Short mmCIF file of N, CA and C in Angstrom, two decimals:
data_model
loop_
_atom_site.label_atom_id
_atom_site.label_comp_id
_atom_site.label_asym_id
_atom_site.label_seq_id
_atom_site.Cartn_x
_atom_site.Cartn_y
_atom_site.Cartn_z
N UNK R 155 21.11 1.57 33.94
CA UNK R 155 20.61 2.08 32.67
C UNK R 155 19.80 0.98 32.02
N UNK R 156 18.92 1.30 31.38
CA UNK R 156 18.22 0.58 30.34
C UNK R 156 18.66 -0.51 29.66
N UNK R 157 18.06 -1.45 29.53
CA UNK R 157 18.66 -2.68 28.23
C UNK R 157 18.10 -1.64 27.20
N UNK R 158 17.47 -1.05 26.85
CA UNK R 158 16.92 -0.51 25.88
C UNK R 158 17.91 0.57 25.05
N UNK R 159 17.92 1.41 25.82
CA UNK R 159 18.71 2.43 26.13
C UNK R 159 20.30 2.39 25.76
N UNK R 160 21.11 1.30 26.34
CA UNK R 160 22.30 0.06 25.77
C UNK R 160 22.40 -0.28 24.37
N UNK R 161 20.89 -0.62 24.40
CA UNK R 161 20.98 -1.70 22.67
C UNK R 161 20.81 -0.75 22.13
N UNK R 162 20.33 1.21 21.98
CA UNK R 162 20.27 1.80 21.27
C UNK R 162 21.58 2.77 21.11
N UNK R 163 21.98 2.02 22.18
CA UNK R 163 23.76 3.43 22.44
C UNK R 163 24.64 2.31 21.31
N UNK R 164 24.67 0.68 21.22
CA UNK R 164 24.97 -0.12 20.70
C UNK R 164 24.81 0.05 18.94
N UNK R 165 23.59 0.20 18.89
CA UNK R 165 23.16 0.46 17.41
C UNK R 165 23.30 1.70 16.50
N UNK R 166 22.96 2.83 17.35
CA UNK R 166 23.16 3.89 16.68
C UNK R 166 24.66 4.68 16.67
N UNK R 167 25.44 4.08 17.81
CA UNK R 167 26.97 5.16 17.97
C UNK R 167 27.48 3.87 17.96
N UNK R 168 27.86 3.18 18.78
CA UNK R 168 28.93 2.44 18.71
C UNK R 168 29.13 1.26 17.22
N UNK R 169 27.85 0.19 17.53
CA UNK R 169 27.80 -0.65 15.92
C UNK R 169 28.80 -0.07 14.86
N UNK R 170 28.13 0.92 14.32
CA UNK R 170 28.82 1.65 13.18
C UNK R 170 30.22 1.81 12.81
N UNK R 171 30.50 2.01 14.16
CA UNK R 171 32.36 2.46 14.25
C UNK R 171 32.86 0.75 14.38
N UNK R 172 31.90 -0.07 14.73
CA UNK R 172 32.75 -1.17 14.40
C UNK R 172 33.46 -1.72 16.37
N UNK R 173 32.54 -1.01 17.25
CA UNK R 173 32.71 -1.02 18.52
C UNK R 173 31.71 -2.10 19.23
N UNK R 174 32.08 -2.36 20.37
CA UNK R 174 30.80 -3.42 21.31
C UNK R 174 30.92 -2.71 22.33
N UNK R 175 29.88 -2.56 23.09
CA UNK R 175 29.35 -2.04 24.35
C UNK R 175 29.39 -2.69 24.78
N UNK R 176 30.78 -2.46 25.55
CA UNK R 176 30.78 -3.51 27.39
C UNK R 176 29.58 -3.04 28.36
N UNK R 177 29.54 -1.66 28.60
CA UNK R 177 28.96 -1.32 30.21
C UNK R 177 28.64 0.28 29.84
N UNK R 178 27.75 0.47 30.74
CA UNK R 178 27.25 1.79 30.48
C UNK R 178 26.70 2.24 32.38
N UNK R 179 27.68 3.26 32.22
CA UNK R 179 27.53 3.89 33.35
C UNK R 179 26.38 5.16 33.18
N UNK R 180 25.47 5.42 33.96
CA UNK R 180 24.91 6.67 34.07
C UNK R 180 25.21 7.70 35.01
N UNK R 181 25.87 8.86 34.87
CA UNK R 181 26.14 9.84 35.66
C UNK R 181 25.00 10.46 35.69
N UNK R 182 25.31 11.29 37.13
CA UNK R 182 24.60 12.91 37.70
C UNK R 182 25.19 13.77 37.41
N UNK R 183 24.37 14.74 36.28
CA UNK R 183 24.63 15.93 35.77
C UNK R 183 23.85 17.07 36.15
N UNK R 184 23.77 18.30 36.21
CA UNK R 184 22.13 18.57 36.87
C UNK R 184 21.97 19.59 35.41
N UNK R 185 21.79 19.04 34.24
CA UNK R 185 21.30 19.76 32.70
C UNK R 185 20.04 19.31 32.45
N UNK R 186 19.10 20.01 32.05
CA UNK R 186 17.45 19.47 32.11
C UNK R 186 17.28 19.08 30.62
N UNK R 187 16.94 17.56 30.29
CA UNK R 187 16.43 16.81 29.04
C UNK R 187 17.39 16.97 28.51
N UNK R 188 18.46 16.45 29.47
CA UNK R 188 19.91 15.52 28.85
C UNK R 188 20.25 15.07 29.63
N UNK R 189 21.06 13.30 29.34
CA UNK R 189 21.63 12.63 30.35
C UNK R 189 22.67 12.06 29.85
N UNK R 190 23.45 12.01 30.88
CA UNK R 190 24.96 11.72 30.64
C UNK R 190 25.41 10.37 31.37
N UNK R 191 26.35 9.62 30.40
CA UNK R 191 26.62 8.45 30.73
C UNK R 191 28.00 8.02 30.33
N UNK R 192 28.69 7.02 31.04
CA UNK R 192 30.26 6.20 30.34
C UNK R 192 29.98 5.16 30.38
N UNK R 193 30.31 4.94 28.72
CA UNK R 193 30.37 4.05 28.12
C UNK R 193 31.75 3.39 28.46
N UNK R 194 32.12 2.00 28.67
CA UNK R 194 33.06 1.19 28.04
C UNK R 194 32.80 0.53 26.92
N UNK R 195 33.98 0.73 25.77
CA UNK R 195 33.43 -0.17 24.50
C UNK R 195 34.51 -0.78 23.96
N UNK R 196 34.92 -1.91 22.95
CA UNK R 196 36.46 -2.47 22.89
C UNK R 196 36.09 -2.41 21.22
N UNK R 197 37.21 -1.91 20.49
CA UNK R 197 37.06 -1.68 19.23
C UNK R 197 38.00 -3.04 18.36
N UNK R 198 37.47 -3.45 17.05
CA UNK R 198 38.01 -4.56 16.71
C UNK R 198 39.04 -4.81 16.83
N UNK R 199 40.22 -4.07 16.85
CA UNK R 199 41.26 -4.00 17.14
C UNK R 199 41.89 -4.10 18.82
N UNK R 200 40.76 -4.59 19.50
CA UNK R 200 40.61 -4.69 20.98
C UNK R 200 41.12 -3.38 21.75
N UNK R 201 40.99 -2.43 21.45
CA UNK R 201 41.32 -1.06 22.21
C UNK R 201 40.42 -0.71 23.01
N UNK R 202 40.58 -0.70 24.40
CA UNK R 202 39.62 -0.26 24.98
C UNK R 202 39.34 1.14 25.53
N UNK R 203 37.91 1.61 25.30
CA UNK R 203 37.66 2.63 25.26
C UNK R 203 36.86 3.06 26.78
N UNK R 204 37.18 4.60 27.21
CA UNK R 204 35.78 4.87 27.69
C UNK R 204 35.44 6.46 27.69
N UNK R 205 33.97 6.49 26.95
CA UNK R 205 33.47 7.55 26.53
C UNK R 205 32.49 7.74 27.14
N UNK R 206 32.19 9.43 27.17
CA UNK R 206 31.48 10.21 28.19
C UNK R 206 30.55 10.60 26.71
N UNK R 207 29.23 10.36 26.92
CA UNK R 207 28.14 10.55 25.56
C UNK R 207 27.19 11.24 26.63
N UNK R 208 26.40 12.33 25.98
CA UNK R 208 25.16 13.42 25.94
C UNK R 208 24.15 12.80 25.26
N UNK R 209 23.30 12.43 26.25
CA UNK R 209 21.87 12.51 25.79
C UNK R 209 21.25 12.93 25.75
N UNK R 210 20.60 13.35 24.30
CA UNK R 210 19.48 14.65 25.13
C UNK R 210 17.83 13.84 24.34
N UNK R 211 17.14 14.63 25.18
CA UNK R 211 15.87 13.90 24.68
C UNK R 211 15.02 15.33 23.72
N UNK R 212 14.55 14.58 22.60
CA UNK R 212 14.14 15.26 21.54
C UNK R 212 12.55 15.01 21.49
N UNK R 213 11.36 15.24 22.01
CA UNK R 213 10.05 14.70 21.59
C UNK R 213 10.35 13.16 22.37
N UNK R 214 10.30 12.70 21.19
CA UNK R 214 10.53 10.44 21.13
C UNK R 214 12.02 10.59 20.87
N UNK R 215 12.30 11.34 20.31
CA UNK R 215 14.02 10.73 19.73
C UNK R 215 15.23 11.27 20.67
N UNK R 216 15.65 10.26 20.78
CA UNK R 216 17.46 10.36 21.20
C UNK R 216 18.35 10.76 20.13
N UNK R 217 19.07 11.97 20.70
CA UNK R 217 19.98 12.50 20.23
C UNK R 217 21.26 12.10 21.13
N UNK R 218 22.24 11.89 20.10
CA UNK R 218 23.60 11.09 21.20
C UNK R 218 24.91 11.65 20.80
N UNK R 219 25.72 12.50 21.56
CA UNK R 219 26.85 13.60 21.52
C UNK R 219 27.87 12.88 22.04
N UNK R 220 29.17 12.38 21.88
CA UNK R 220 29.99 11.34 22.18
C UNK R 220 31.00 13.56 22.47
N UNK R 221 30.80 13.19 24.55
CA UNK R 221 31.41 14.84 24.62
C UNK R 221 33.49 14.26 24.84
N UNK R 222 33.98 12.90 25.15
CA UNK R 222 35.20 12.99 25.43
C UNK R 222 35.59 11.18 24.94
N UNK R 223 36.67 11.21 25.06
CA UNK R 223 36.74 9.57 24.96
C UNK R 223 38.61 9.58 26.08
N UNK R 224 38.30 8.26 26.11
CA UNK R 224 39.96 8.37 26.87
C UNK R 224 40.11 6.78 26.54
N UNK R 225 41.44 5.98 26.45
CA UNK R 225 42.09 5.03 26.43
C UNK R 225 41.79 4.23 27.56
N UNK R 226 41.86 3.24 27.62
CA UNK R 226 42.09 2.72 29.25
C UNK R 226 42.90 2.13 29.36
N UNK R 227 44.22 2.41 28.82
CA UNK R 227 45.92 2.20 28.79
C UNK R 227 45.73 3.29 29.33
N UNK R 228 45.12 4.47 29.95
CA UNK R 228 45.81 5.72 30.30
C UNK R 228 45.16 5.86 31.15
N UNK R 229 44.27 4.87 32.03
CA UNK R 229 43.76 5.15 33.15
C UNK R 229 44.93 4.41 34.08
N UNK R 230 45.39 5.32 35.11
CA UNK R 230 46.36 5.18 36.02
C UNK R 230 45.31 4.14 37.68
N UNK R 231 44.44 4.92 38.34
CA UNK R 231 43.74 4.89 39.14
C UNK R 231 42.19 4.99 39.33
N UNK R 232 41.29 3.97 39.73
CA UNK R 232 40.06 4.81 40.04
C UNK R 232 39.87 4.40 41.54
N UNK R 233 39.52 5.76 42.13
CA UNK R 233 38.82 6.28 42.96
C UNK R 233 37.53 6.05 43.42
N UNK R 234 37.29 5.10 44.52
CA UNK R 234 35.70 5.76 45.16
C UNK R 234 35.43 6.24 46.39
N UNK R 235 36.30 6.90 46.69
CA UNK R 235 36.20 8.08 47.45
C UNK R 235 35.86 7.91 48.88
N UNK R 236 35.00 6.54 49.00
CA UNK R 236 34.99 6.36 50.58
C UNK R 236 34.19 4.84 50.53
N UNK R 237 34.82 3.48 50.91
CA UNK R 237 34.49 2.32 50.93
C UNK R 237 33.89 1.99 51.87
N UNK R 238 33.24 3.19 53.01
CA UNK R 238 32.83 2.83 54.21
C UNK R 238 31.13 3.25 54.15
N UNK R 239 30.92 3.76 53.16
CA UNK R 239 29.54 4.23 53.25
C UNK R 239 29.11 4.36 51.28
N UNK R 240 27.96 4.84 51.39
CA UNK R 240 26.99 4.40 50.29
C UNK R 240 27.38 5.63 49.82
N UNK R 241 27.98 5.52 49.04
CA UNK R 241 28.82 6.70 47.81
C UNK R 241 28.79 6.60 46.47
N UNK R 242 28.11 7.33 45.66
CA UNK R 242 27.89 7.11 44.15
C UNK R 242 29.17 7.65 43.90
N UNK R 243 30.02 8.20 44.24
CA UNK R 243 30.96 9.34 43.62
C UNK R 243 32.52 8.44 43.29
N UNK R 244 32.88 8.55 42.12
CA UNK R 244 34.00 7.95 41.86
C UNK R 244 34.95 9.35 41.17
N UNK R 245 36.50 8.86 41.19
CA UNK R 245 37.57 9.70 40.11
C UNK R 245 37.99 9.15 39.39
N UNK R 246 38.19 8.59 38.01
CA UNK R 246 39.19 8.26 37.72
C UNK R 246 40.38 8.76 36.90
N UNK R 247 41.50 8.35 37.04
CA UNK R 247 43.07 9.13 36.88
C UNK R 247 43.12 9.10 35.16
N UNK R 248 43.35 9.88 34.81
CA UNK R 248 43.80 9.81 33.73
C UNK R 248 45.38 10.73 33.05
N UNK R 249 45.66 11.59 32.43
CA UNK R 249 46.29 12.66 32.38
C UNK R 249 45.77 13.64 33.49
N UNK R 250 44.90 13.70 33.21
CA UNK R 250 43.45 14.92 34.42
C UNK R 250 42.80 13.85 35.41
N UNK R 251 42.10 14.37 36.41
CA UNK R 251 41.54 13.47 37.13
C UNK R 251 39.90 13.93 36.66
N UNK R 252 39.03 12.86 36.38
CA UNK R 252 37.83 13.20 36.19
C UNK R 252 37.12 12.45 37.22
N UNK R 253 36.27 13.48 37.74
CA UNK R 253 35.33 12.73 39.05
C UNK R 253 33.75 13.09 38.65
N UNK R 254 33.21 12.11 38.71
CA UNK R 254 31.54 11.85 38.27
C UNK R 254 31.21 11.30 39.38
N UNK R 255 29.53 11.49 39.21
CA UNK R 255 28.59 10.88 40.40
C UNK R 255 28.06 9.72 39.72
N UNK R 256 28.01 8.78 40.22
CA UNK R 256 26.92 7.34 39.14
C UNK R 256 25.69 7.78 39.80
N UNK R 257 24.89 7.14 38.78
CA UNK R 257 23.37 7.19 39.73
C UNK R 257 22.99 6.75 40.83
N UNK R 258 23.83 5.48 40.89
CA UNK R 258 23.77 4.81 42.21
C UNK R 258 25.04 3.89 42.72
N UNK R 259 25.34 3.61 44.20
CA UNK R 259 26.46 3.52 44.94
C UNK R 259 26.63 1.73 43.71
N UNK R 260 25.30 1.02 43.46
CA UNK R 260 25.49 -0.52 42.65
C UNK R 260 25.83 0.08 41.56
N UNK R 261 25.48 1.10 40.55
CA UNK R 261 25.96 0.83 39.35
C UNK R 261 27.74 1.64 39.49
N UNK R 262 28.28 2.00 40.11
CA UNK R 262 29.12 2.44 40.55
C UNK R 262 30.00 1.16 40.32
N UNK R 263 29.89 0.42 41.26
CA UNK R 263 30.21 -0.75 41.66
C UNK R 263 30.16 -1.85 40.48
N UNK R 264 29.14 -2.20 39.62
CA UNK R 264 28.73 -2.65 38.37
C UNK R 264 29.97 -2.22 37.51
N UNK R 265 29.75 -1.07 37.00
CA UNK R 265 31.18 -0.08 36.65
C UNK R 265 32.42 -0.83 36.74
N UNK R 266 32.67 -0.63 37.69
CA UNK R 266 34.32 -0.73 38.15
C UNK R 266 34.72 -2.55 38.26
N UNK R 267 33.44 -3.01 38.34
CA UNK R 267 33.60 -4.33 37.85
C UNK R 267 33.81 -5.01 36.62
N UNK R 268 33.46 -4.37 35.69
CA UNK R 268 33.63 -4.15 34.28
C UNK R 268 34.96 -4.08 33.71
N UNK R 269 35.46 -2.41 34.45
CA UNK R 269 36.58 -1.77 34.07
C UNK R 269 37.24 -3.57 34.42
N UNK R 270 37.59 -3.71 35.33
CA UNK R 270 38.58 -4.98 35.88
C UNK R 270 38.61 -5.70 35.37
N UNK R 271 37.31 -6.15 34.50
CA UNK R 271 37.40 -7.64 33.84
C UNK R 271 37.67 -7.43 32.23
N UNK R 272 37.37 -6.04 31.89
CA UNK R 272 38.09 -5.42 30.48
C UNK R 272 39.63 -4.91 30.07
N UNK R 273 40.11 -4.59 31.65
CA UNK R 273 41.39 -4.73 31.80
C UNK R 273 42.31 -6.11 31.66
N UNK R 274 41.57 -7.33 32.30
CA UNK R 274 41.89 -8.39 33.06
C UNK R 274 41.60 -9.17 31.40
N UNK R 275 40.82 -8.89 30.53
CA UNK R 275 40.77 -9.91 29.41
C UNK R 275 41.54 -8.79 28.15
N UNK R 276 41.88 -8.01 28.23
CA UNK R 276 42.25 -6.92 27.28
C UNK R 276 43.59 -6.49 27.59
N UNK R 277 44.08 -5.83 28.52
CA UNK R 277 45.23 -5.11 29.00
C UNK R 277 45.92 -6.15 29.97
N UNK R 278 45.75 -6.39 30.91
CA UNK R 278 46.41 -7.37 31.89
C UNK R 278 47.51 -6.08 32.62
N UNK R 279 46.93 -4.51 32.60
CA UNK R 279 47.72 -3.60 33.17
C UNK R 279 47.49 -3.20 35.10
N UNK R 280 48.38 -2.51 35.26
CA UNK R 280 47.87 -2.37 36.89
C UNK R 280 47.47 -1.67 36.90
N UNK R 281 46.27 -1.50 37.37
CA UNK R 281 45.45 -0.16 37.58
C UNK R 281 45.14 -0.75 39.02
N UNK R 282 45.25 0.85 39.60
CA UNK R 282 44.92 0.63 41.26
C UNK R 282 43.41 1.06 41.20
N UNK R 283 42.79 0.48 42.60
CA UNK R 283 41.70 0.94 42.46
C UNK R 283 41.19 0.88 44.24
N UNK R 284 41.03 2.53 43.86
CA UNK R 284 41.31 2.61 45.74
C UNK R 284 40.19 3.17 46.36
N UNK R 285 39.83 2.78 47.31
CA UNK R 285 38.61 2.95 48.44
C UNK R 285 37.26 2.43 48.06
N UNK R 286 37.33 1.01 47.44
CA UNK R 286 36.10 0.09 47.09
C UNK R 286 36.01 -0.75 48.11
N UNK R 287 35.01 -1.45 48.67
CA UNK R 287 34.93 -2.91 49.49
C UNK R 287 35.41 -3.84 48.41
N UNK R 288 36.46 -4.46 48.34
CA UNK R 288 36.81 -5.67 47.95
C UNK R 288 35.67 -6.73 47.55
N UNK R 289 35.26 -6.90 48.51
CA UNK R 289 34.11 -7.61 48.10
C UNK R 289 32.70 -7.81 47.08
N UNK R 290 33.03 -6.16 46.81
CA UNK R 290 31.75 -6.07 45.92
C UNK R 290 32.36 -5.62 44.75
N UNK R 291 33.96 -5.29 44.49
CA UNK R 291 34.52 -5.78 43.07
C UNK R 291 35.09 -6.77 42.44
N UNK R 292 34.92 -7.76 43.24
CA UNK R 292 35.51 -8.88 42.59
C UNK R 292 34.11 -9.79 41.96
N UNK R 293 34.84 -10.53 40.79
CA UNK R 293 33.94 -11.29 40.17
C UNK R 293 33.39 -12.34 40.93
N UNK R 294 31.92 -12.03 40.82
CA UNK R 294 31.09 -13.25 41.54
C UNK R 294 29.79 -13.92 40.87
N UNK R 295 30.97 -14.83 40.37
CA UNK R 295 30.00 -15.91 39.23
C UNK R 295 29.84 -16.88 39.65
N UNK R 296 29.81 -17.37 40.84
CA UNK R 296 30.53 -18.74 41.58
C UNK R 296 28.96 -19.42 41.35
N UNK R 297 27.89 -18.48 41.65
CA UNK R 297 26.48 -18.98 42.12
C UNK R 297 26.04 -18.79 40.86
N UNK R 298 26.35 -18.19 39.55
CA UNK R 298 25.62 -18.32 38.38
C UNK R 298 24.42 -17.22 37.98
N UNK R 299 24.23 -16.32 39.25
CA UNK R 299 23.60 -15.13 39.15
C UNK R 299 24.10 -14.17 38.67
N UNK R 300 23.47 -13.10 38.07
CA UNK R 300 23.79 -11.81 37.91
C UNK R 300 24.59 -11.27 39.19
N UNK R 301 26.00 -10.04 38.90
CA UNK R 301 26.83 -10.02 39.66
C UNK R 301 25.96 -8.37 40.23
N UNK R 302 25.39 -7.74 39.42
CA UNK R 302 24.62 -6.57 40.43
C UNK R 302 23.38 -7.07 41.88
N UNK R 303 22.98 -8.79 41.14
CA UNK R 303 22.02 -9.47 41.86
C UNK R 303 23.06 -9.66 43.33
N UNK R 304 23.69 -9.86 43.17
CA UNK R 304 24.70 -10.44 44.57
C UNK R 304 24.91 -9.20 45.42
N UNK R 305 25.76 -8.38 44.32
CA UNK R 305 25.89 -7.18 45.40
C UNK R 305 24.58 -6.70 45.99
N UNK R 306 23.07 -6.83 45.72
CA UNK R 306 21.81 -6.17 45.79
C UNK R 306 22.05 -7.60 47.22
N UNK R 307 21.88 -8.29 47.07
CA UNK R 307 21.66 -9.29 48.32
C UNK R 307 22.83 -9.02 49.07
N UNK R 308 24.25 -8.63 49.00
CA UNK R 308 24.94 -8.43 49.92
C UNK R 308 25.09 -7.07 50.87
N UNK R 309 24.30 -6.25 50.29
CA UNK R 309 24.50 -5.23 50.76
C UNK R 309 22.80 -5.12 51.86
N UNK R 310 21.82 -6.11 51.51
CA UNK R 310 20.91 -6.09 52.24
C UNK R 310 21.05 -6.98 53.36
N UNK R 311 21.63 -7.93 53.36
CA UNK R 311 22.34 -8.33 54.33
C UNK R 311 22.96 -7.95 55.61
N UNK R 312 24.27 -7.05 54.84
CA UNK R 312 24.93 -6.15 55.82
C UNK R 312 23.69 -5.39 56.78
N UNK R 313 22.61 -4.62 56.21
CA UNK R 313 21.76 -3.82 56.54
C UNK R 313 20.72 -4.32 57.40
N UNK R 314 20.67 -5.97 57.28
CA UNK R 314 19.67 -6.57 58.24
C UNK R 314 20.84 -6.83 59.49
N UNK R 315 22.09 -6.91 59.31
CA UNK R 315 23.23 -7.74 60.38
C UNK R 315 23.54 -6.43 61.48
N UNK R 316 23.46 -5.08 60.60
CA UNK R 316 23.08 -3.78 61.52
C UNK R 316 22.01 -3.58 62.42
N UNK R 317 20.70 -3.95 61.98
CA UNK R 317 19.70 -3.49 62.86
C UNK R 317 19.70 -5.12 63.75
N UNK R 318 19.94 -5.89 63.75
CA UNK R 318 19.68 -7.17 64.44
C UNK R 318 20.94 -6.68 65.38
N UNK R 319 22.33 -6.15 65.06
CA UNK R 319 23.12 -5.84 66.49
C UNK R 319 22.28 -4.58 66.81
N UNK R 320 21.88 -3.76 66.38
CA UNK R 320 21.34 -2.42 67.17
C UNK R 320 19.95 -2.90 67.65
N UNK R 321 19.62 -3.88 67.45
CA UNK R 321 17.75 -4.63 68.17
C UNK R 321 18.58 -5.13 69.43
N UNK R 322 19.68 -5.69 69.36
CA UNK R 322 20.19 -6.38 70.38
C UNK R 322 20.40 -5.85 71.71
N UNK R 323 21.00 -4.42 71.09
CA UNK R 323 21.60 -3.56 72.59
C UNK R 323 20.57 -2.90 73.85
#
């Protein structure tokens, strides 16, 4: 999603209530001139949130519909559904299970990296989190880059280490 887009989900919905925008997920919805996204946000009182907001586009203006919110004391599990291949699709547990598509298999991944480190500085709760590569949710600050930058180089990697064994055979 947008820095733009962020600093305006920041200013116009969250600011106000007195909230900070950790992370902003963009889902696949298939509604025409609206887009849907989850927010993580931690309220002064450090509660962490994550809300499912409607965007719809007006002319120039954003209109912004906050459609659910949930705790993340009450997220049990998240889900990505298959750690072996390039999968936007996550669940996560709540009372209900809610399953969304991200836009893409990195911001997916971006995501759930978030959730961990908002848990990990906020809650310190167990939340499982099942069928991710390990590798591309854990924090990787070691090199001082952006952590979507790493996964973008690790996953091109993998993809050159494929065709160099399949050039081989």
């Amino acid at each position: 999603m947008s820095t733009g887009r962020k600093a305006m989900l920041q200013e116009n919905v969250f600011g106000p209530k007195g909230e900070r925008l950790v992370h902003v997920l963009p889902i696949q919805v298939s509604e025409e001139n609206e887009d849907y996204c989850l927010c993580i946000t931690v309220t002064r009182d450090e509660e962490v949130y994550i809300t499912l907001m409607k965007i719809m586009n007006k002319g120039l203006k954003e209109m912004y519909m906050i459609q659910d919110v949930w705790y993340l004391e009450d997220l049990t599990l998240v889900d990505g559904k298959d750690a072996t291949s390039d999968n936007p699709h996550l669940d996560l547990h709540f009372q209900t299970v809610c399953s969304w598509e991200a836009s893409s298999t990195a911001a997916k991944y971006a995501f759930v990296r978030s959730l961990r480190k908002v848990n990990k500085v906020y809650l310190q709760k167990d939340i499982q989190f099942l069928n991710f590569d390990s590798d591309f949710i854990q924090e990787m600050n070691f090199f001082g880059v952006p952590e979507d930058t790493l996964l973008v180089i690790q996953l091109c990697l993998q993809a050159f280490n494929c065709i160099c064994l399949l050039g081989s055979l």
